[in-house]
mmCIF file with all atom_site columns, C-alpha atoms in Angstrom:
data_model
loop_
_atom_site.group_PDB
_atom_site.id
_atom_site.type_symbol
_atom_site.label_atom_id
_atom_site.label_alt_id
_atom_site.label_comp_id
_atom_site.label_asym_id
_atom_site.label_entity_id
_atom_site.label_seq_id
_atom_site.pdbx_PDB_ins_code
_atom_site.Cartn_x
_atom_site.Cartn_y
_atom_site.Cartn_z
_atom_site.occupancy
_atom_site.B_iso_or_equiv
_atom_site.pdbx_formal_charge
_atom_site.auth_seq_id
_atom_site.auth_comp_id
_atom_site.auth_asym_id
_atom_site.auth_atom_id
_atom_site.pdbx_PDB_model_num
ATOM 1   C CA . SER T 1 1   ? 0.071   0.096  0.248   1.00 73.00 ? 1   SER T CA 1
ATOM 2   C CA . GLN T 1 2   ? 1.060   3.708  -0.361  1.00 73.00 ? 2   GLN T CA 1
ATOM 3   C CA . LYS T 1 3   ? 2.970   4.932  2.414   1.00 85.00 ? 3   LYS T CA 1
ATOM 4   C CA . ILE T 1 4   ? 4.453   8.899  3.070   1.00 89.00 ? 4   ILE T CA 1
ATOM 5   C CA . GLU T 1 5   ? 6.676   9.422  5.936   1.00 89.00 ? 5   GLU T CA 1
ATOM 6   C CA . GLN T 1 6   ? 8.143   12.702 7.037   1.00 90.00 ? 6   GLN T CA 1
ATOM 7   C CA . ASN T 1 7   ? 11.271  12.499 8.997   1.00 79.00 ? 7   ASN T CA 1
ATOM 8   C CA . SER T 1 8   ? 10.642  13.276 12.111  1.00 72.00 ? 8   SER T CA 1
ATOM 9   C CA . GLU T 1 9   ? 7.534   14.151 14.029  1.00 79.00 ? 9   GLU T CA 1
ATOM 10  C CA . ALA T 1 10  ? 8.935   17.712 15.513  1.00 89.00 ? 10  ALA T CA 1
ATOM 11  C CA . LEU T 1 11  ? 11.934  19.391 14.279  1.00 93.00 ? 11  LEU T CA 1
ATOM 12  C CA . ASN T 1 12  ? 13.611  22.422 16.358  1.00 95.00 ? 12  ASN T CA 1
ATOM 13  C CA . ILE T 1 13  ? 16.016  24.884 14.928  1.00 95.00 ? 13  ILE T CA 1
ATOM 14  C CA . GLN T 1 14  ? 17.301  28.061 15.588  1.00 97.00 ? 14  GLN T CA 1
ATOM 15  C CA . GLU T 1 15  ? 16.687  31.086 14.448  1.00 97.00 ? 15  GLU T CA 1
ATOM 16  C CA . GLY T 1 16  ? 18.455  32.183 11.211  1.00 97.00 ? 16  GLY T CA 1
ATOM 17  C CA . LYS T 1 17  ? 19.534  28.841 10.135  1.00 97.00 ? 17  LYS T CA 1
ATOM 18  C CA . THR T 1 18  ? 17.946  26.799 7.596   1.00 97.00 ? 18  THR T CA 1
ATOM 19  C CA . ALA T 1 19  ? 15.397  24.103 7.934   1.00 96.00 ? 19  ALA T CA 1
ATOM 20  C CA . THR T 1 20  ? 15.220  21.038 6.199   1.00 96.00 ? 20  THR T CA 1
ATOM 21  C CA . LEU T 1 21  ? 12.235  18.583 6.015   1.00 97.00 ? 21  LEU T CA 1
ATOM 22  C CA . THR T 1 22  ? 12.538  15.217 4.579   1.00 97.00 ? 22  THR T CA 1
ATOM 23  C CA . CYS T 1 23  ? 8.810   13.564 2.389   1.00 96.00 ? 23  CYS T CA 1
ATOM 24  C CA . ASN T 1 24  ? 9.479   10.199 1.535   1.00 96.00 ? 24  ASN T CA 1
ATOM 25  C CA . TYR T 1 25  ? 6.850   7.390  -0.029  1.00 95.00 ? 25  TYR T CA 1
ATOM 26  C CA . THR T 1 26  ? 6.770   4.213  -1.251  1.00 92.00 ? 26  THR T CA 1
ATOM 27  C CA . ASN T 1 27  ? 4.481   2.612  -3.427  1.00 89.00 ? 27  ASN T CA 1
ATOM 28  C CA . TYR T 1 28  ? 3.857   5.219  -5.554  1.00 87.00 ? 28  TYR T CA 1
ATOM 29  C CA . SER T 1 29  ? 3.946   7.188  -8.712  1.00 88.00 ? 29  SER T CA 1
ATOM 30  C CA . PRO T 1 30  ? 2.885   10.777 -8.235  1.00 90.00 ? 30  PRO T CA 1
ATOM 31  C CA . ALA T 1 31  ? 2.392   13.445 -10.653 1.00 91.00 ? 31  ALA T CA 1
ATOM 32  C CA . TYR T 1 32  ? 3.314   15.944 -8.689  1.00 92.00 ? 32  TYR T CA 1
ATOM 33  C CA . LEU T 1 33  ? 3.763   16.975 -4.877  1.00 94.00 ? 33  LEU T CA 1
ATOM 34  C CA . GLN T 1 34  ? 2.698   19.941 -2.082  1.00 96.00 ? 34  GLN T CA 1
ATOM 35  C CA . TRP T 1 35  ? 4.488   21.452 0.618   1.00 97.00 ? 35  TRP T CA 1
ATOM 36  C CA . TYR T 1 36  ? 1.472   23.092 3.246   1.00 98.00 ? 36  TYR T CA 1
ATOM 37  C CA . ARG T 1 37  ? 1.925   24.844 6.462   1.00 98.00 ? 37  ARG T CA 1
ATOM 38  C CA . GLN T 1 38  ? -0.599  23.707 9.080   1.00 97.00 ? 38  GLN T CA 1
ATOM 39  C CA . ASP T 1 39  ? -1.109  26.163 12.268  1.00 97.00 ? 39  ASP T CA 1
ATOM 40  C CA . PRO T 1 40  ? -2.633  24.572 15.523  1.00 94.00 ? 40  PRO T CA 1
ATOM 41  C CA . GLY T 1 41  ? -6.341  24.968 14.782  1.00 93.00 ? 41  GLY T CA 1
ATOM 42  C CA . ARG T 1 42  ? -5.990  25.701 12.010  1.00 95.00 ? 42  ARG T CA 1
ATOM 43  C CA . GLY T 1 43  ? -6.867  24.656 8.463   1.00 96.00 ? 43  GLY T CA 1
ATOM 44  C CA . PRO T 1 44  ? -3.597  23.503 6.660   1.00 97.00 ? 44  PRO T CA 1
ATOM 45  C CA . VAL T 1 45  ? -2.640  26.141 3.836   1.00 97.00 ? 45  VAL T CA 1
ATOM 46  C CA . PHE T 1 46  ? -0.993  25.465 0.408   1.00 96.00 ? 46  PHE T CA 1
ATOM 47  C CA . LEU T 1 47  ? 2.272   26.581 0.149   1.00 97.00 ? 47  LEU T CA 1
ATOM 48  C CA . LEU T 1 48  ? 3.974   25.319 -3.249  1.00 96.00 ? 48  LEU T CA 1
ATOM 49  C CA . LEU T 1 49  ? 3.676   22.260 -5.527  1.00 94.00 ? 49  LEU T CA 1
ATOM 50  C CA . ILE T 1 50  ? 6.008   20.774 -7.898  1.00 95.00 ? 50  ILE T CA 1
ATOM 51  C CA . ARG T 1 51  ? 5.677   18.458 -10.497 1.00 93.00 ? 51  ARG T CA 1
ATOM 52  C CA . GLU T 1 52  ? 7.214   15.063 -11.312 1.00 91.00 ? 52  GLU T CA 1
ATOM 53  C CA . ASN T 1 53  ? 9.439   16.644 -13.849 1.00 92.00 ? 53  ASN T CA 1
ATOM 54  C CA . GLU T 1 54  ? 10.511  19.427 -11.895 1.00 94.00 ? 54  GLU T CA 1
ATOM 55  C CA . LYS T 1 55  ? 14.033  18.893 -10.020 1.00 92.00 ? 55  LYS T CA 1
ATOM 56  C CA . GLU T 1 56  ? 13.818  21.849 -7.863  1.00 96.00 ? 56  GLU T CA 1
ATOM 57  C CA . LYS T 1 57  ? 10.815  24.809 -7.320  1.00 96.00 ? 57  LYS T CA 1
ATOM 58  C CA . ARG T 1 58  ? 11.815  28.156 -5.167  1.00 96.00 ? 58  ARG T CA 1
ATOM 59  C CA . LYS T 1 59  ? 9.309   30.910 -3.507  1.00 95.00 ? 59  LYS T CA 1
ATOM 60  C CA . GLU T 1 60  ? 10.914  33.684 -1.579  1.00 96.00 ? 60  GLU T CA 1
ATOM 61  C CA . ARG T 1 61  ? 12.783  31.925 1.405   1.00 97.00 ? 61  ARG T CA 1
ATOM 62  C CA . LEU T 1 62  ? 11.628  28.545 0.650   1.00 98.00 ? 62  LEU T CA 1
ATOM 63  C CA . LYS T 1 63  ? 12.892  25.703 -1.584  1.00 98.00 ? 63  LYS T CA 1
ATOM 64  C CA . VAL T 1 64  ? 11.280  21.917 -2.669  1.00 98.00 ? 64  VAL T CA 1
ATOM 65  C CA . THR T 1 65  ? 13.572  19.402 -4.498  1.00 97.00 ? 65  THR T CA 1
ATOM 66  C CA . PHE T 1 66  ? 11.817  16.059 -5.849  1.00 96.00 ? 66  PHE T CA 1
ATOM 67  C CA . ASP T 1 67  ? 13.884  13.033 -6.538  1.00 94.00 ? 67  ASP T CA 1
ATOM 68  C CA . THR T 1 68  ? 11.574  10.267 -8.369  1.00 92.00 ? 68  THR T CA 1
ATOM 69  C CA . THR T 1 69  ? 14.165  7.978  -8.488  1.00 93.00 ? 69  THR T CA 1
ATOM 70  C CA . LEU T 1 70  ? 15.083  7.922  -4.431  1.00 94.00 ? 70  LEU T CA 1
ATOM 71  C CA . LYS T 1 71  ? 11.436  8.772  -4.258  1.00 94.00 ? 71  LYS T CA 1
ATOM 72  C CA . GLN T 1 72  ? 12.143  11.727 -2.141  1.00 95.00 ? 72  GLN T CA 1
ATOM 73  C CA . SER T 1 73  ? 11.039  15.396 -1.812  1.00 96.00 ? 73  SER T CA 1
ATOM 74  C CA . LEU T 1 74  ? 13.217  18.198 0.469   1.00 97.00 ? 74  LEU T CA 1
ATOM 75  C CA . PHE T 1 75  ? 11.794  21.622 1.829   1.00 97.00 ? 75  PHE T CA 1
ATOM 76  C CA . HIS T 1 76  ? 13.702  23.807 2.959   1.00 98.00 ? 76  HIS T CA 1
ATOM 77  C CA . ILE T 1 77  ? 13.282  27.328 4.666   1.00 98.00 ? 77  ILE T CA 1
ATOM 78  C CA . THR T 1 78  ? 16.318  29.279 4.532   1.00 97.00 ? 78  THR T CA 1
ATOM 79  C CA . ALA T 1 79  ? 16.867  32.238 7.426   1.00 98.00 ? 79  ALA T CA 1
ATOM 80  C CA . SER T 1 80  ? 13.992  30.560 9.182   1.00 97.00 ? 80  SER T CA 1
ATOM 81  C CA . GLN T 1 81  ? 11.832  32.639 11.619  1.00 97.00 ? 81  GLN T CA 1
ATOM 82  C CA . PRO T 1 82  ? 10.046  32.085 14.747  1.00 97.00 ? 82  PRO T CA 1
ATOM 83  C CA . ALA T 1 83  ? 6.980   32.982 12.957  1.00 98.00 ? 83  ALA T CA 1
ATOM 84  C CA . ASP T 1 84  ? 7.660   29.838 10.987  1.00 98.00 ? 84  ASP T CA 1
ATOM 85  C CA . SER T 1 85  ? 7.057   27.319 13.165  1.00 98.00 ? 85  SER T CA 1
ATOM 86  C CA . ALA T 1 86  ? 4.266   25.315 12.128  1.00 97.00 ? 86  ALA T CA 1
ATOM 87  C CA . THR T 1 87  ? 3.534   22.030 11.036  1.00 96.00 ? 87  THR T CA 1
ATOM 88  C CA . TYR T 1 88  ? 4.002   20.991 7.492   1.00 97.00 ? 88  TYR T CA 1
ATOM 89  C CA . LEU T 1 89  ? 2.397   18.507 5.234   1.00 96.00 ? 89  LEU T CA 1
ATOM 90  C CA . CYS T 1 90  ? 3.253   16.866 2.383   1.00 96.00 ? 90  CYS T CA 1
ATOM 91  C CA . ALA T 1 91  ? 1.245   15.704 0.136   1.00 95.00 ? 91  ALA T CA 1
ATOM 92  C CA . LEU T 1 92  ? 1.167   13.462 -3.354  1.00 93.00 ? 92  LEU T CA 1
ATOM 93  C CA . GLY T 1 93  ? -0.705  13.426 -6.380  1.00 89.00 ? 93  GLY T CA 1
ATOM 94  C CA . ASP T 1 94  ? -2.048  11.606 -9.688  1.00 83.00 ? 94  ASP T CA 1
ATOM 95  C CA . TYR T 1 95  ? -3.448  13.249 -12.544 1.00 75.00 ? 95  TYR T CA 1
ATOM 96  C CA . GLY T 1 96  ? -6.243  14.308 -11.222 1.00 71.00 ? 96  GLY T CA 1
ATOM 97  C CA . GLN T 1 97  ? -7.436  15.923 -7.962  1.00 69.00 ? 97  GLN T CA 1
ATOM 98  C CA . ASN T 1 98  ? -7.104  13.586 -5.146  1.00 77.00 ? 98  ASN T CA 1
ATOM 99  C CA . PHE T 1 99  ? -3.898  13.699 -2.739  1.00 85.00 ? 99  PHE T CA 1
ATOM 100 C CA . VAL T 1 100 ? -2.028  11.377 -0.333  1.00 91.00 ? 100 VAL T CA 1
ATOM 101 C CA . PHE T 1 101 ? -0.807  13.200 2.749   1.00 93.00 ? 101 PHE T CA 1
ATOM 102 C CA . GLY T 1 102 ? 1.790   12.492 4.764   1.00 93.00 ? 102 GLY T CA 1
ATOM 103 C CA . PRO T 1 103 ? 1.676   13.252 8.606   1.00 93.00 ? 103 PRO T CA 1
ATOM 104 C CA . GLY T 1 104 ? 3.196   15.979 8.840   1.00 94.00 ? 104 GLY T CA 1
ATOM 105 C CA . THR T 1 105 ? 6.711   17.440 10.923  1.00 95.00 ? 105 THR T CA 1
ATOM 106 C CA . ARG T 1 106 ? 5.995   20.222 13.302  1.00 95.00 ? 106 ARG T CA 1
ATOM 107 C CA . LEU T 1 107 ? 8.922   22.506 13.493  1.00 96.00 ? 107 LEU T CA 1
ATOM 108 C CA . SER T 1 108 ? 9.878   25.243 16.140  1.00 97.00 ? 108 SER T CA 1
ATOM 109 C CA . VAL T 1 109 ? 11.931  27.755 15.386  1.00 97.00 ? 109 VAL T CA 1
ATOM 110 C CA . LEU T 1 110 ? 13.595  29.132 18.628  1.00 96.00 ? 110 LEU T CA 1
ATOM 111 C CA . PRO T 1 111 ? 14.358  32.895 18.710  1.00 92.00 ? 111 PRO T CA 1
ATOM 112 C CA . ASN N 2 1   ? -14.340 35.944 -0.563  1.00 76.00 ? 1   ASN N CA 1
ATOM 113 C CA . ALA N 2 2   ? -15.049 34.144 2.118   1.00 83.00 ? 2   ALA N CA 1
ATOM 114 C CA . GLY N 2 3   ? -13.480 31.154 1.096   1.00 94.00 ? 3   GLY N CA 1
ATOM 115 C CA . VAL N 2 4   ? -14.250 27.822 2.276   1.00 97.00 ? 4   VAL N CA 1
ATOM 116 C CA . THR N 2 5   ? -16.506 27.888 5.712   1.00 97.00 ? 5   THR N CA 1
ATOM 117 C CA . GLN N 2 6   ? -17.446 24.723 8.350   1.00 98.00 ? 6   GLN N CA 1
ATOM 118 C CA . THR N 2 7   ? -20.214 25.434 10.745  1.00 97.00 ? 7   THR N CA 1
ATOM 119 C CA . PRO N 2 8   ? -20.104 23.941 13.328  1.00 97.00 ? 8   PRO N CA 1
ATOM 120 C CA . LYS N 2 9   ? -16.317 24.609 14.467  1.00 97.00 ? 9   LYS N CA 1
ATOM 121 C CA . PHE N 2 10  ? -16.749 22.080 17.794  1.00 97.00 ? 10  PHE N CA 1
ATOM 122 C CA . GLN N 2 11  ? -19.463 19.665 18.098  1.00 97.00 ? 11  GLN N CA 1
ATOM 123 C CA . VAL N 2 12  ? -20.164 16.670 20.622  1.00 97.00 ? 12  VAL N CA 1
ATOM 124 C CA . LEU N 2 13  ? -22.253 13.662 19.774  1.00 97.00 ? 13  LEU N CA 1
ATOM 125 C CA . LYS N 2 14  ? -23.365 10.550 21.532  1.00 98.00 ? 14  LYS N CA 1
ATOM 126 C CA . THR N 2 15  ? -22.885 7.224  19.870  1.00 98.00 ? 15  THR N CA 1
ATOM 127 C CA . GLY N 2 16  ? -25.440 6.939  17.664  1.00 97.00 ? 16  GLY N CA 1
ATOM 128 C CA . GLN N 2 17  ? -26.641 10.302 16.666  1.00 97.00 ? 17  GLN N CA 1
ATOM 129 C CA . SER N 2 18  ? -26.171 11.920 13.376  1.00 96.00 ? 18  SER N CA 1
ATOM 130 C CA . MET N 2 19  ? -25.263 14.733 12.235  1.00 96.00 ? 19  MET N CA 1
ATOM 131 C CA . THR N 2 20  ? -24.822 16.698 8.887   1.00 98.00 ? 20  THR N CA 1
ATOM 132 C CA . LEU N 2 21  ? -21.570 19.013 8.681   1.00 98.00 ? 21  LEU N CA 1
ATOM 133 C CA . GLN N 2 22  ? -22.140 21.805 6.572   1.00 98.00 ? 22  GLN N CA 1
ATOM 134 C CA . CYS N 2 23  ? -19.175 23.368 3.614   1.00 98.00 ? 23  CYS N CA 1
ATOM 135 C CA . ALA N 2 24  ? -19.240 26.094 1.969   1.00 98.00 ? 24  ALA N CA 1
ATOM 136 C CA . GLN N 2 25  ? -17.180 27.945 -0.636  1.00 97.00 ? 25  GLN N CA 1
ATOM 137 C CA . ASP N 2 26  ? -17.469 31.285 -2.713  1.00 95.00 ? 26  ASP N CA 1
ATOM 138 C CA . MET N 2 27  ? -15.221 30.927 -5.308  1.00 95.00 ? 27  MET N CA 1
ATOM 139 C CA . ASN N 2 28  ? -17.055 29.001 -7.484  1.00 94.00 ? 28  ASN N CA 1
ATOM 140 C CA . HIS N 2 29  ? -14.604 26.079 -7.477  1.00 95.00 ? 29  HIS N CA 1
ATOM 141 C CA . GLU N 2 30  ? -16.153 22.427 -9.109  1.00 94.00 ? 30  GLU N CA 1
ATOM 142 C CA . TYR N 2 31  ? -13.840 20.107 -7.146  1.00 94.00 ? 31  TYR N CA 1
ATOM 143 C CA . MET N 2 32  ? -14.900 19.661 -3.087  1.00 96.00 ? 32  MET N CA 1
ATOM 144 C CA . SER N 2 33  ? -13.120 17.187 -0.753  1.00 96.00 ? 33  SER N CA 1
ATOM 145 C CA . TRP N 2 34  ? -14.094 16.235 2.821   1.00 97.00 ? 34  TRP N CA 1
ATOM 146 C CA . TYR N 2 35  ? -10.534 14.964 5.181   1.00 97.00 ? 35  TYR N CA 1
ATOM 147 C CA . ARG N 2 36  ? -10.440 13.608 8.390   1.00 98.00 ? 36  ARG N CA 1
ATOM 148 C CA . GLN N 2 37  ? -6.984  14.366 10.228  1.00 97.00 ? 37  GLN N CA 1
ATOM 149 C CA . ASP N 2 38  ? -5.846  11.951 13.270  1.00 94.00 ? 38  ASP N CA 1
ATOM 150 C CA . PRO N 2 39  ? -2.901  11.910 15.628  1.00 85.00 ? 39  PRO N CA 1
ATOM 151 C CA . GLY N 2 40  ? 0.026   10.935 13.472  1.00 79.00 ? 40  GLY N CA 1
ATOM 152 C CA . MET N 2 41  ? -2.099  9.746  10.283  1.00 81.00 ? 41  MET N CA 1
ATOM 153 C CA . GLY N 2 42  ? -2.229  12.861 8.104   1.00 86.00 ? 42  GLY N CA 1
ATOM 154 C CA . LEU N 2 43  ? -5.269  14.163 6.746   1.00 94.00 ? 43  LEU N CA 1
ATOM 155 C CA . ARG N 2 44  ? -7.180  11.051 4.958   1.00 95.00 ? 44  ARG N CA 1
ATOM 156 C CA . LEU N 2 45  ? -9.547  12.033 2.114   1.00 94.00 ? 45  LEU N CA 1
ATOM 157 C CA . ILE N 2 46  ? -13.434 10.449 3.122   1.00 96.00 ? 46  ILE N CA 1
ATOM 158 C CA . HIS N 2 47  ? -15.560 11.666 0.000   1.00 96.00 ? 47  HIS N CA 1
ATOM 159 C CA . TYR N 2 48  ? -15.274 14.121 -2.817  1.00 95.00 ? 48  TYR N CA 1
ATOM 160 C CA . SER N 2 49  ? -16.673 15.306 -5.618  1.00 95.00 ? 49  SER N CA 1
ATOM 161 C CA . VAL N 2 50  ? -15.754 17.102 -9.097  1.00 93.00 ? 50  VAL N CA 1
ATOM 162 C CA . GLY N 2 51  ? -19.030 18.517 -9.597  1.00 94.00 ? 51  GLY N CA 1
ATOM 163 C CA . ALA N 2 52  ? -22.241 19.243 -9.114  1.00 95.00 ? 52  ALA N CA 1
ATOM 164 C CA . GLY N 2 53  ? -24.511 16.047 -8.761  1.00 95.00 ? 53  GLY N CA 1
ATOM 165 C CA . ILE N 2 54  ? -20.964 14.116 -9.057  1.00 95.00 ? 54  ILE N CA 1
ATOM 166 C CA . THR N 2 55  ? -19.590 12.663 -5.884  1.00 96.00 ? 55  THR N CA 1
ATOM 167 C CA . ASP N 2 56  ? -17.554 9.546  -5.001  1.00 94.00 ? 56  ASP N CA 1
ATOM 168 C CA . GLN N 2 57  ? -15.713 7.923  -2.056  1.00 95.00 ? 57  GLN N CA 1
ATOM 169 C CA . GLY N 2 58  ? -12.036 8.337  -1.148  1.00 93.00 ? 58  GLY N CA 1
ATOM 170 C CA . GLU N 2 59  ? -9.862  6.195  1.163   1.00 91.00 ? 59  GLU N CA 1
ATOM 171 C CA . VAL N 2 60  ? -12.210 5.931  4.614   1.00 95.00 ? 60  VAL N CA 1
ATOM 172 C CA . PRO N 2 61  ? -16.016 6.369  3.110   1.00 97.00 ? 61  PRO N CA 1
ATOM 173 C CA . ASN N 2 62  ? -17.776 4.229  5.433   1.00 96.00 ? 62  ASN N CA 1
ATOM 174 C CA . GLY N 2 63  ? -19.861 5.638  7.861   1.00 96.00 ? 63  GLY N CA 1
ATOM 175 C CA . TYR N 2 64  ? -19.814 9.083  5.854   1.00 98.00 ? 64  TYR N CA 1
ATOM 176 C CA . ASN N 2 65  ? -22.400 10.189 3.762   1.00 97.00 ? 65  ASN N CA 1
ATOM 177 C CA . VAL N 2 66  ? -22.120 12.973 1.149   1.00 98.00 ? 66  VAL N CA 1
ATOM 178 C CA . SER N 2 67  ? -24.519 15.164 -1.742  1.00 96.00 ? 67  SER N CA 1
ATOM 179 C CA . ARG N 2 68  ? -23.655 17.668 -4.539  1.00 97.00 ? 68  ARG N CA 1
ATOM 180 C CA . SER N 2 69  ? -26.683 19.755 -5.684  1.00 97.00 ? 69  SER N CA 1
ATOM 181 C CA . THR N 2 70  ? -25.462 23.483 -6.060  1.00 97.00 ? 70  THR N CA 1
ATOM 182 C CA . THR N 2 71  ? -21.424 24.144 -6.578  1.00 96.00 ? 71  THR N CA 1
ATOM 183 C CA . GLU N 2 72  ? -21.317 26.003 -3.032  1.00 97.00 ? 72  GLU N CA 1
ATOM 184 C CA . ASP N 2 73  ? -22.016 23.505 -0.851  1.00 98.00 ? 73  ASP N CA 1
ATOM 185 C CA . PHE N 2 74  ? -20.904 20.095 0.008   1.00 98.00 ? 74  PHE N CA 1
ATOM 186 C CA . PRO N 2 75  ? -22.395 19.464 3.574   1.00 98.00 ? 75  PRO N CA 1
ATOM 187 C CA . LEU N 2 76  ? -21.344 15.471 5.385   1.00 98.00 ? 76  LEU N CA 1
ATOM 188 C CA . ARG N 2 77  ? -23.546 13.337 7.028   1.00 98.00 ? 77  ARG N CA 1
ATOM 189 C CA . LEU N 2 78  ? -22.603 11.032 10.113  1.00 97.00 ? 78  LEU N CA 1
ATOM 190 C CA . LEU N 2 79  ? -25.643 8.475  9.589   1.00 92.00 ? 79  LEU N CA 1
ATOM 191 C CA . SER N 2 80  ? -24.786 7.020  13.705  1.00 97.00 ? 80  SER N CA 1
ATOM 192 C CA . ALA N 2 81  ? -21.773 8.416  14.770  1.00 97.00 ? 81  ALA N CA 1
ATOM 193 C CA . ALA N 2 82  ? -19.371 5.966  16.123  1.00 97.00 ? 82  ALA N CA 1
ATOM 194 C CA . PRO N 2 83  ? -16.382 6.293  18.842  1.00 97.00 ? 83  PRO N CA 1
ATOM 195 C CA . SER N 2 84  ? -13.660 6.240  16.295  1.00 96.00 ? 84  SER N CA 1
ATOM 196 C CA . GLN N 2 85  ? -15.096 9.052  14.262  1.00 97.00 ? 85  GLN N CA 1
ATOM 197 C CA . THR N 2 86  ? -13.826 11.127 16.632  1.00 97.00 ? 86  THR N CA 1
ATOM 198 C CA . SER N 2 87  ? -11.451 13.455 14.679  1.00 98.00 ? 87  SER N CA 1
ATOM 199 C CA . VAL N 2 88  ? -11.294 16.889 13.432  1.00 98.00 ? 88  VAL N CA 1
ATOM 200 C CA . TYR N 2 89  ? -12.780 17.033 9.820   1.00 98.00 ? 89  TYR N CA 1
ATOM 201 C CA . PHE N 2 90  ? -11.775 19.481 7.451   1.00 98.00 ? 90  PHE N CA 1
ATOM 202 C CA . CYS N 2 91  ? -13.008 20.504 3.884   1.00 98.00 ? 91  CYS N CA 1
ATOM 203 C CA . ALA N 2 92  ? -11.405 21.414 1.080   1.00 97.00 ? 92  ALA N CA 1
ATOM 204 C CA . SER N 2 93  ? -11.955 23.243 -2.475  1.00 96.00 ? 93  SER N CA 1
ATOM 205 C CA . SER N 2 94  ? -9.696  23.753 -6.303  1.00 93.00 ? 94  SER N CA 1
ATOM 206 C CA . PRO N 2 95  ? -10.391 25.787 -9.110  1.00 89.00 ? 95  PRO N CA 1
ATOM 207 C CA . PRO N 2 96  ? -10.831 23.643 -12.427 1.00 84.00 ? 96  PRO N CA 1
ATOM 208 C CA . GLY N 2 97  ? -6.781  22.554 -14.000 1.00 82.00 ? 97  GLY N CA 1
ATOM 209 C CA . SER N 2 98  ? -5.299  23.440 -10.530 1.00 86.00 ? 98  SER N CA 1
ATOM 210 C CA . GLN N 2 99  ? -3.780  20.779 -7.529  1.00 87.00 ? 99  GLN N CA 1
ATOM 211 C CA . GLU N 2 100 ? -3.992  23.662 -4.778  1.00 91.00 ? 100 GLU N CA 1
ATOM 212 C CA . GLN N 2 101 ? -6.371  23.223 -2.617  1.00 93.00 ? 101 GLN N CA 1
ATOM 213 C CA . TYR N 2 102 ? -8.339  25.273 -0.296  1.00 96.00 ? 102 TYR N CA 1
ATOM 214 C CA . PHE N 2 103 ? -8.796  24.347 2.980   1.00 97.00 ? 103 PHE N CA 1
ATOM 215 C CA . GLY N 2 104 ? -11.954 25.228 5.901   1.00 98.00 ? 104 GLY N CA 1
ATOM 216 C CA . PRO N 2 105 ? -10.758 26.139 9.550   1.00 97.00 ? 105 PRO N CA 1
ATOM 217 C CA . GLY N 2 106 ? -12.275 22.526 9.919   1.00 97.00 ? 106 GLY N CA 1
ATOM 218 C CA . THR N 2 107 ? -14.772 20.910 12.947  1.00 98.00 ? 107 THR N CA 1
ATOM 219 C CA . ARG N 2 108 ? -13.615 19.170 15.927  1.00 97.00 ? 108 ARG N CA 1
ATOM 220 C CA . LEU N 2 109 ? -15.842 16.352 16.854  1.00 98.00 ? 109 LEU N CA 1
ATOM 221 C CA . THR N 2 110 ? -15.821 14.530 19.557  1.00 97.00 ? 110 THR N CA 1
ATOM 222 C CA . VAL N 2 111 ? -18.255 11.018 19.517  1.00 97.00 ? 111 VAL N CA 1
ATOM 223 C CA . THR N 2 112 ? -19.275 10.180 23.326  1.00 97.00 ? 112 THR N CA 1
#
């Protein structure tokens, strides 16, 4: 069955450093991969989408890589700030609009 | 635009009771979906709809019904609540041709 893992359940990092979150998957051939941010008590918010034929995508301080051979995506937040503290979810999609979500990684950026 | 709205925000039910979780969007999105979120398990798809009059099952549909009579509304019905349905429920929508999902604020449901 399809399985998505996101590195650790929680990640602590010092302000100003680069946070790197990992999303690994098995038994799946996604057409694209998305990253969402979720704050406590709120719904997820879309951040970035990367397609299977793309290696890297950037948006401001965010960078996503997608390696379909390793079946892995890395999500980087550079110059991290306490306001970046949240849970980050990866989601894999096929050519339709249905998604499979990972369990999330809770990031804490310490001042 | 209000985006995706959900009511109620919190609900407590007794085992066997039924209820409807409401979801509405004002963005004219064709695709709408319902997820449940449980600790350590991520979001799991319950039901989805690609347009008015069309619904289909997701990964965990048992115990839930949906209907889509209008583009705007996509209610989720619990027919006979069970403690295993204690969860946070999210509704989401996507515009045509896009994979970006817009989520509502969620409904926290407890079944005792």
